CSV table of C-alpha atoms in Angstrom, one decimal:
chain,number,residue,atom,x,y,z
A,279,UNK,CA,-42.1,24.1,67.2
A,280,UNK,CA,-44.1,21.4,64.5
A,281,UNK,CA,-45.7,18.7,66.2
A,282,UNK,CA,-49.0,16.7,64.6
A,283,UNK,CA,-52.7,18.4,65.1
A,284,UNK,CA,-53.6,14.8,65.3
A,285,UNK,CA,-53.3,13.0,68.4
A,286,UNK,CA,-52.1,10.1,68.7
A,287,UNK,CA,-53.9,7.4,71.5
A,288,UNK,CA,-53.7,4.0,72.4
A,289,UNK,CA,-56.8,1.5,72.4
A,290,UNK,CA,-58.1,-0.3,74.8
A,291,UNK,CA,-58.1,-2.8,73.0
A,292,UNK,CA,-55.0,-3.3,71.9
A,293,UNK,CA,-52.8,-6.5,72.9
A,294,UNK,CA,-49.5,-4.5,73.2
A,295,UNK,CA,-46.3,-6.1,72.5
A,296,UNK,CA,-45.1,-6.3,76.0
A,297,UNK,CA,-47.2,-8.9,77.0
A,298,UNK,CA,-45.9,-10.6,74.3
A,299,UNK,CA,-43.8,-13.8,75.2
A,300,UNK,CA,-40.5,-14.0,73.3
A,301,UNK,CA,-41.2,-17.3,71.4
A,302,UNK,CA,-44.9,-19.4,71.3
A,303,UNK,CA,-44.9,-23.0,72.2
A,304,UNK,CA,-45.7,-23.6,69.0
A,305,UNK,CA,-45.7,-23.0,65.3
A,306,UNK,CA,-43.0,-21.6,63.4
A,307,UNK,CA,-45.0,-17.6,63.0
A,308,UNK,CA,-43.5,-14.4,61.7
A,309,UNK,CA,-40.5,-13.4,63.9
A,310,UNK,CA,-40.7,-9.3,63.7
A,311,UNK,CA,-37.3,-6.5,64.6
A,312,UNK,CA,-37.5,-3.1,65.4
A,313,UNK,CA,-34.7,-0.7,65.9
A,314,UNK,CA,-35.0,3.0,66.4
A,315,UNK,CA,-34.0,6.0,68.0
A,316,UNK,CA,-34.9,8.8,70.4
A,317,UNK,CA,-32.7,11.8,70.6
A,318,UNK,CA,-32.8,14.6,73.6
A,319,UNK,CA,-30.5,17.6,75.2
A,320,UNK,CA,-30.2,17.3,78.9
A,321,UNK,CA,-31.0,20.4,81.7
A,322,UNK,CA,-29.1,22.2,83.9
A,323,UNK,CA,-30.5,20.1,85.7
A,324,UNK,CA,-30.4,16.6,83.2
A,325,UNK,CA,-33.3,16.3,81.8
A,326,UNK,CA,-34.9,17.1,78.5
A,327,UNK,CA,-35.5,20.6,77.3
A,328,UNK,CA,-37.5,21.6,74.2
A,329,UNK,CA,-35.5,21.8,71.0
A,330,UNK,CA,-35.6,21.8,67.5
A,331,UNK,CA,-37.4,18.7,67.2
A,332,UNK,CA,-37.7,18.6,63.1
A,333,UNK,CA,-34.8,20.3,62.4
A,334,UNK,CA,-35.1,22.7,58.8
A,335,UNK,CA,-36.4,20.3,57.0
A,336,UNK,CA,-37.7,17.1,55.8
A,337,UNK,CA,-34.1,15.0,55.3
A,338,UNK,CA,-36.6,12.4,54.1
A,339,UNK,CA,-37.3,10.7,50.7
A,340,UNK,CA,-40.3,12.5,49.2
A,341,UNK,CA,-41.9,9.8,49.3
A,342,UNK,CA,-42.7,9.0,52.2
A,343,UNK,CA,-45.8,9.9,54.2
A,344,UNK,CA,-45.4,13.8,56.5
A,345,UNK,CA,-48.8,14.0,59.0
A,346,UNK,CA,-49.8,18.5,59.3
A,347,UNK,CA,-48.8,19.5,62.0
A,348,UNK,CA,-48.6,22.8,64.3
A,349,UNK,CA,-45.9,24.8,66.2
A,350,UNK,CA,-45.3,23.5,69.6
A,351,UNK,CA,-42.0,23.1,71.5
A,352,UNK,CA,-41.1,19.2,72.4
A,353,UNK,CA,-38.5,17.8,73.7
A,354,UNK,CA,-38.1,13.9,71.5
A,355,UNK,CA,-38.3,13.1,68.5
A,356,UNK,CA,-38.1,9.4,67.8
A,357,UNK,CA,-36.4,8.4,64.6
A,358,UNK,CA,-36.3,6.8,62.7
A,359,UNK,CA,-38.0,3.4,64.0
A,360,UNK,CA,-38.3,0.3,61.8
A,361,UNK,CA,-39.9,-3.3,60.8
A,362,UNK,CA,-38.3,-5.8,59.8
A,363,UNK,CA,-40.0,-9.1,59.4
A,364,UNK,CA,-39.1,-12.1,58.1
A,365,UNK,CA,-40.7,-15.6,57.3
A,366,UNK,CA,-40.5,-19.1,55.2
A,367,UNK,CA,-43.6,-19.0,54.4
A,368,UNK,CA,-45.9,-15.9,52.2
A,369,UNK,CA,-48.5,-14.6,54.2
A,370,UNK,CA,-50.6,-11.5,55.6
A,371,UNK,CA,-50.4,-9.5,58.8
A,372,UNK,CA,-51.3,-6.1,59.5
A,373,UNK,CA,-49.4,-3.4,62.6
A,374,UNK,CA,-50.7,-0.7,64.5
A,375,UNK,CA,-48.3,2.0,65.6
A,376,UNK,CA,-49.5,3.2,69.2
A,377,UNK,CA,-48.2,6.3,70.8
A,378,UNK,CA,-49.7,7.8,73.6
A,379,UNK,CA,-48.3,10.1,74.8
A,380,UNK,CA,-46.6,12.1,71.8
A,381,UNK,CA,-47.1,12.8,67.9
A,382,UNK,CA,-46.8,10.5,65.0
A,383,UNK,CA,-45.3,12.5,62.3
A,384,UNK,CA,-44.2,10.1,58.7
A,385,UNK,CA,-44.0,6.9,57.6
A,386,UNK,CA,-43.8,4.5,54.7
A,387,UNK,CA,-45.9,2.1,53.9
A,388,UNK,CA,-49.1,4.7,53.3
A,389,UNK,CA,-51.0,3.6,56.6
A,390,UNK,CA,-54.4,4.6,57.8
A,391,UNK,CA,-55.8,7.1,61.2
A,392,UNK,CA,-58.0,4.3,63.6
A,393,UNK,CA,-61.2,6.3,64.7
A,394,UNK,CA,-61.7,7.6,67.9
A,395,UNK,CA,-57.5,8.6,68.3
A,396,UNK,CA,-57.2,5.2,68.3
A,397,UNK,CA,-53.1,5.2,66.0
A,398,UNK,CA,-52.6,4.5,62.9
A,399,UNK,CA,-51.9,0.8,60.6
A,400,UNK,CA,-51.2,-1.2,58.2
A,401,UNK,CA,-54.5,-3.1,57.4
A,402,UNK,CA,-53.1,-5.0,55.1
A,403,UNK,CA,-49.3,-6.1,54.9
A,404,UNK,CA,-48.3,-8.9,52.8
A,405,UNK,CA,-44.5,-10.1,53.8
A,406,UNK,CA,-43.1,-11.7,50.7
A,407,UNK,CA,-40.0,-14.2,51.7
A,408,UNK,CA,-38.4,-14.2,48.3
A,409,UNK,CA,-40.0,-12.1,46.2
A,410,UNK,CA,-37.1,-9.3,44.5
A,411,UNK,CA,-39.5,-6.3,43.4
A,412,UNK,CA,-38.3,-2.5,43.0
A,413,UNK,CA,-38.0,0.1,46.0
A,414,UNK,CA,-38.7,3.0,45.6
A,415,UNK,CA,-35.2,5.2,45.0
A,416,UNK,CA,-34.3,8.8,44.4
A,417,UNK,CA,-31.6,10.4,43.2
A,418,UNK,CA,-30.7,12.9,45.9
A,419,UNK,CA,-28.9,11.3,48.9
A,420,UNK,CA,-30.5,10.1,52.0
A,421,UNK,CA,-29.5,8.0,55.9
A,422,UNK,CA,-33.2,5.9,55.1
A,423,UNK,CA,-32.2,3.7,52.3
A,424,UNK,CA,-29.3,2.3,54.6
A,425,UNK,CA,-32.2,0.7,56.5
A,426,UNK,CA,-32.0,-2.2,53.5
A,427,UNK,CA,-29.6,-4.1,54.4
A,428,UNK,CA,-30.8,-6.8,55.8
A,429,UNK,CA,-32.0,-10.5,54.9
A,430,UNK,CA,-35.2,-9.8,56.6
A,431,UNK,CA,-38.6,-10.5,53.8
A,432,UNK,CA,-39.9,-7.7,50.9
A,433,UNK,CA,-43.1,-5.8,52.4
A,434,UNK,CA,-45.7,-5.0,49.6
A,435,UNK,CA,-48.9,-2.9,51.5
A,436,UNK,CA,-51.5,-1.6,48.5
A,437,UNK,CA,-48.9,-1.5,46.1
A,438,UNK,CA,-46.2,0.1,47.8
A,439,UNK,CA,-42.9,-2.2,48.6
A,440,UNK,CA,-40.2,-1.2,50.6
A,441,UNK,CA,-37.9,-3.7,52.9
A,442,UNK,CA,-39.5,-2.0,56.6
A,443,UNK,CA,-42.4,-0.4,58.2
A,444,UNK,CA,-41.0,2.6,58.5
A,445,UNK,CA,-42.0,5.8,61.4
A,446,UNK,CA,-40.9,9.0,63.2
A,447,UNK,CA,-42.7,10.9,66.0
A,448,UNK,CA,-42.0,13.6,68.8
A,449,UNK,CA,-43.5,13.5,72.0
A,450,UNK,CA,-43.1,15.4,75.5
A,451,UNK,CA,-41.7,12.4,77.2
A,452,UNK,CA,-39.1,11.7,80.0
A,453,UNK,CA,-36.5,9.6,78.9
A,454,UNK,CA,-35.4,6.9,80.3
A,455,UNK,CA,-32.4,8.5,82.2
A,456,UNK,CA,-31.1,11.4,83.2
A,457,UNK,CA,-27.0,13.4,82.4
A,458,UNK,CA,-26.1,15.6,84.6
A,459,UNK,CA,-23.2,18.0,82.8
A,460,UNK,CA,-20.8,19.2,86.4
A,461,UNK,CA,-18.0,21.4,84.5
A,462,UNK,CA,-16.3,21.8,87.3
A,463,UNK,CA,-15.2,18.4,88.2
A,464,UNK,CA,-15.1,17.3,84.1
A,465,UNK,CA,-18.0,14.8,84.2
A,466,UNK,CA,-21.7,13.3,83.6
A,467,UNK,CA,-23.7,12.7,86.2
A,468,UNK,CA,-25.8,9.9,84.8
A,469,UNK,CA,-28.6,9.1,86.4
A,470,UNK,CA,-30.9,6.2,85.5
A,471,UNK,CA,-34.9,7.3,85.7
A,472,UNK,CA,-37.2,4.4,84.9
A,473,UNK,CA,-37.5,0.9,86.7
A,474,UNK,CA,-35.1,-1.1,84.9
A,475,UNK,CA,-31.1,-1.0,84.2
A,476,UNK,CA,-30.0,0.5,81.2
A,477,UNK,CA,-28.2,-2.4,79.6
A,478,UNK,CA,-25.5,0.0,78.5
A,479,UNK,CA,-24.8,3.8,78.3
A,480,UNK,CA,-21.7,5.2,75.8
A,481,UNK,CA,-20.4,8.8,75.9
A,482,UNK,CA,-19.3,9.6,73.1
A,483,UNK,CA,-17.3,13.7,72.4
A,484,UNK,CA,-15.8,15.0,69.4
A,485,UNK,CA,-13.9,18.4,68.8
A,486,UNK,CA,-12.8,19.2,65.3
A,487,UNK,CA,-12.3,15.0,64.0
A,488,UNK,CA,-10.2,14.7,67.4
A,489,UNK,CA,-13.0,12.0,68.9
A,490,UNK,CA,-12.7,10.5,73.2
A,491,UNK,CA,-15.1,7.7,74.4
A,492,UNK,CA,-16.4,5.8,77.5
A,493,UNK,CA,-18.1,2.7,78.0
A,494,UNK,CA,-20.2,3.1,80.6
A,495,UNK,CA,-21.8,-0.8,81.4
A,496,UNK,CA,-25.3,-1.3,82.2
A,497,UNK,CA,-27.0,1.3,85.3
A,498,UNK,CA,-28.7,-0.1,87.5
A,499,UNK,CA,-29.0,4.2,89.5
A,500,UNK,CA,-26.8,5.8,89.2
A,501,UNK,CA,-23.2,6.5,87.7
A,502,UNK,CA,-20.6,9.6,87.2
A,503,UNK,CA,-19.0,9.3,83.8
A,504,UNK,CA,-15.2,11.0,83.4
A,505,UNK,CA,-14.8,13.0,79.9
A,506,UNK,CA,-13.0,10.7,78.1
A,507,UNK,CA,-9.8,11.8,76.4
A,508,UNK,CA,-9.4,12.2,73.3
A,509,UNK,CA,-7.5,11.3,70.1
A,510,UNK,CA,-7.3,7.4,72.3
A,511,UNK,CA,-9.3,5.3,70.3
A,512,UNK,CA,-10.6,5.1,66.7
A,513,UNK,CA,-13.4,5.3,65.5
A,514,UNK,CA,-13.6,1.7,64.3
A,515,UNK,CA,-13.7,0.6,67.8
A,516,UNK,CA,-16.4,2.9,69.8
A,517,UNK,CA,-18.0,1.3,65.7
A,518,UNK,CA,-17.4,-2.2,67.3
A,519,UNK,CA,-18.7,-1.5,70.6
A,520,UNK,CA,-22.0,-0.1,69.6
A,521,UNK,CA,-22.9,-3.4,67.3
A,522,UNK,CA,-21.5,-5.3,70.5
A,523,UNK,CA,-24.5,-4.2,72.4
A,524,UNK,CA,-27.2,-3.7,69.5
A,525,UNK,CA,-26.4,-7.5,69.0
A,526,UNK,CA,-26.1,-8.7,72.8
A,527,UNK,CA,-30.0,-6.9,72.9
A,528,UNK,CA,-31.1,-9.6,69.7
A,529,UNK,CA,-30.5,-7.8,66.3
A,530,UNK,CA,-29.3,-9.7,63.9
A,531,UNK,CA,-26.1,-8.8,62.6
A,532,UNK,CA,-27.7,-6.4,59.3
A,533,UNK,CA,-29.6,-5.5,61.5
A,534,UNK,CA,-27.3,-3.5,64.1
A,535,UNK,CA,-25.1,-2.6,61.0
A,536,UNK,CA,-27.9,-1.1,58.7
A,537,UNK,CA,-29.0,1.1,62.5
A,538,UNK,CA,-24.8,2.3,62.9
A,539,UNK,CA,-24.7,2.9,59.1
A,540,UNK,CA,-28.5,5.0,58.9
A,541,UNK,CA,-26.4,7.3,62.3
A,542,UNK,CA,-22.9,7.4,61.6
A,543,UNK,CA,-22.8,10.7,60.8
A,544,UNK,CA,-25.1,12.3,64.2
A,545,UNK,CA,-24.3,10.5,66.5
A,546,UNK,CA,-20.6,10.8,66.0
A,547,UNK,CA,-20.6,14.2,65.1
A,548,UNK,CA,-19.4,17.0,66.7
A,549,UNK,CA,-20.5,17.8,70.0
A,550,UNK,CA,-20.9,15.0,73.0
A,551,UNK,CA,-23.6,13.1,73.9
A,552,UNK,CA,-24.6,10.3,75.5
A,553,UNK,CA,-25.2,7.3,73.7
A,554,UNK,CA,-27.6,4.9,75.4
A,555,UNK,CA,-29.7,1.2,74.8
A,556,UNK,CA,-33.8,1.7,76.4
A,557,UNK,CA,-35.4,-1.1,77.9
A,558,UNK,CA,-37.5,-2.9,76.1
A,559,UNK,CA,-39.9,-2.2,79.1
A,560,UNK,CA,-39.6,1.3,78.3
A,561,UNK,CA,-39.8,1.3,74.5
A,562,UNK,CA,-43.2,-1.0,74.4
A,563,UNK,CA,-44.7,1.6,77.5
A,564,UNK,CA,-43.6,4.9,75.0
A,565,UNK,CA,-44.6,3.1,71.9
A,566,UNK,CA,-47.1,0.3,72.0
A,567,UNK,CA,-47.3,-2.2,69.2
A,568,UNK,CA,-49.7,-5.1,68.2
A,569,UNK,CA,-49.6,-7.2,65.2
A,570,UNK,CA,-51.8,-9.4,64.1
A,571,UNK,CA,-50.4,-12.8,63.7
A,572,UNK,CA,-49.1,-12.8,66.9
A,573,UNK,CA,-45.2,-12.9,66.5
A,574,UNK,CA,-43.7,-16.1,67.4
A,575,UNK,CA,-40.7,-13.9,68.5
A,576,UNK,CA,-40.2,-10.6,68.2
A,577,UNK,CA,-37.1,-7.8,69.1
A,578,UNK,CA,-37.6,-4.1,70.2
A,579,UNK,CA,-33.9,-2.0,70.4
A,580,UNK,CA,-34.3,1.4,70.3
A,581,UNK,CA,-31.5,3.8,71.2
A,582,UNK,CA,-31.2,6.5,73.1
A,583,UNK,CA,-29.0,10.0,72.8
A,584,UNK,CA,-28.3,12.3,74.8
A,585,UNK,CA,-27.2,15.9,73.0
A,586,UNK,CA,-25.1,17.0,76.2
A,587,UNK,CA,-24.5,21.3,76.7
A,588,UNK,CA,-20.2,20.5,77.7
A,589,UNK,CA,-18.7,24.3,78.7
A,590,UNK,CA,-16.3,23.0,75.3
A,591,UNK,CA,-20.0,23.1,73.2
A,592,UNK,CA,-20.3,26.4,75.1
A,593,UNK,CA,-17.4,28.9,74.5
A,594,UNK,CA,-17.1,26.9,70.9
A,595,UNK,CA,-21.0,27.8,70.0
A,596,UNK,CA,-20.2,31.5,71.7
A,597,UNK,CA,-17.4,32.4,70.3
A,598,UNK,CA,-18.6,31.7,66.7
A,599,UNK,CA,-21.8,33.5,67.3
A,600,UNK,CA,-19.9,36.8,68.0
A,601,UNK,CA,-17.3,35.8,64.7
A,602,UNK,CA,-20.9,35.3,62.8
A,603,UNK,CA,-19.0,31.8,61.3
A,604,UNK,CA,-22.1,30.1,60.2
A,605,UNK,CA,-19.8,27.3,59.3
A,606,UNK,CA,-18.6,26.1,63.2
A,607,UNK,CA,-22.6,26.7,64.2
A,608,UNK,CA,-24.0,25.1,61.0
A,609,UNK,CA,-21.4,21.5,63.4
A,610,UNK,CA,-24.3,21.9,65.7
A,611,UNK,CA,-27.8,21.6,63.7
A,612,UNK,CA,-30.9,21.5,65.4
A,613,UNK,CA,-28.4,21.6,69.2
A,614,UNK,CA,-28.5,25.9,68.3
A,615,UNK,CA,-31.7,27.0,70.2
A,616,UNK,CA,-30.5,25.0,73.8
A,617,UNK,CA,-26.5,25.2,73.6
A,618,UNK,CA,-28.2,29.6,72.8
A,619,UNK,CA,-29.8,29.7,76.1
A,620,UNK,CA,-27.1,28.1,78.1
A,621,UNK,CA,-24.8,30.9,77.5
A,622,UNK,CA,-27.6,33.9,77.1
A,623,UNK,CA,-27.6,34.6,73.5
A,624,UNK,CA,-30.0,34.2,70.7
A,625,UNK,CA,-28.1,32.1,68.6
A,626,UNK,CA,-30.1,31.5,65.4
A,627,UNK,CA,-28.0,30.1,61.9
A,628,UNK,CA,-31.4,29.9,58.3
A,629,UNK,CA,-31.9,26.8,57.1
A,630,UNK,CA,-29.2,27.0,54.5
A,631,UNK,CA,-26.2,27.7,56.3
A,632,UNK,CA,-27.8,24.9,58.7
A,633,UNK,CA,-27.6,23.0,54.8
A,634,UNK,CA,-23.9,23.4,53.7
């Protein structure tokens, strides 16, 4: 696995947003919204296990900066957090991101690393509502571009233009839920490992294009969720429910739609997984953030994805490995390593096959 050589730590002087109220008393200051994801794979006891967090290569445009990293195992991929700014007038801002127990691997526009391992920072952000700059784009398709479909103000950082601030990272950290697969009983035991309720939890399954889905709602402590029946719900209903959950947590409708459009192919791909919304307090603790001037309003909505290794997944991968069926193996992409461990086989897939 790969990990940044440069560690990211929280500056002791940082004023983190988990101390900032949702709205200040006076003024027409900026509003900042952020969405992002945390992806993990549940092991036999329900806690995260190591997996191929970076895949076979970057799925991002070449203008996104990729930082040097080294090979080490990781358990959580922080994927595509984006920060949107809303303002009635032009202004200058700065943003500092820390990932105290992980490492940042990609970002755009260009940011500056802080001395003494204090993280990285966009020091001079020009928020330009009403501007119509040309954003960078490449001929090759990428899920990166879907995040631009919002009403957020364009940004300029050192001559680079974008609709948002973007970053990614990897870490060996716990996540707010554990998810243990009880194959004999056909249920998933989900336990809240944090202090605050997890506001929305959904169980999704796709087997050869037949989909199933259960909305488990809020989880305060623990709950068992029965595996869904397949072909009992439409994909449009799942999208509507998920979009509604994101809006309920504070995202604007266009932001929620952009997030789902970004990750639709990944969240709804072959396999079984929990999709949940992290408590904002957990996001603030995992990824502290400092913004100047302090926003009048801020919302951070992160979706967690926990990949589940069910008996069906084990059988499918085992049979495909025996036949060297690279097409079927490619459906599981980055998760083949932990699935292989669960069936006692080393299951490998060349990157070329993974991209077919």
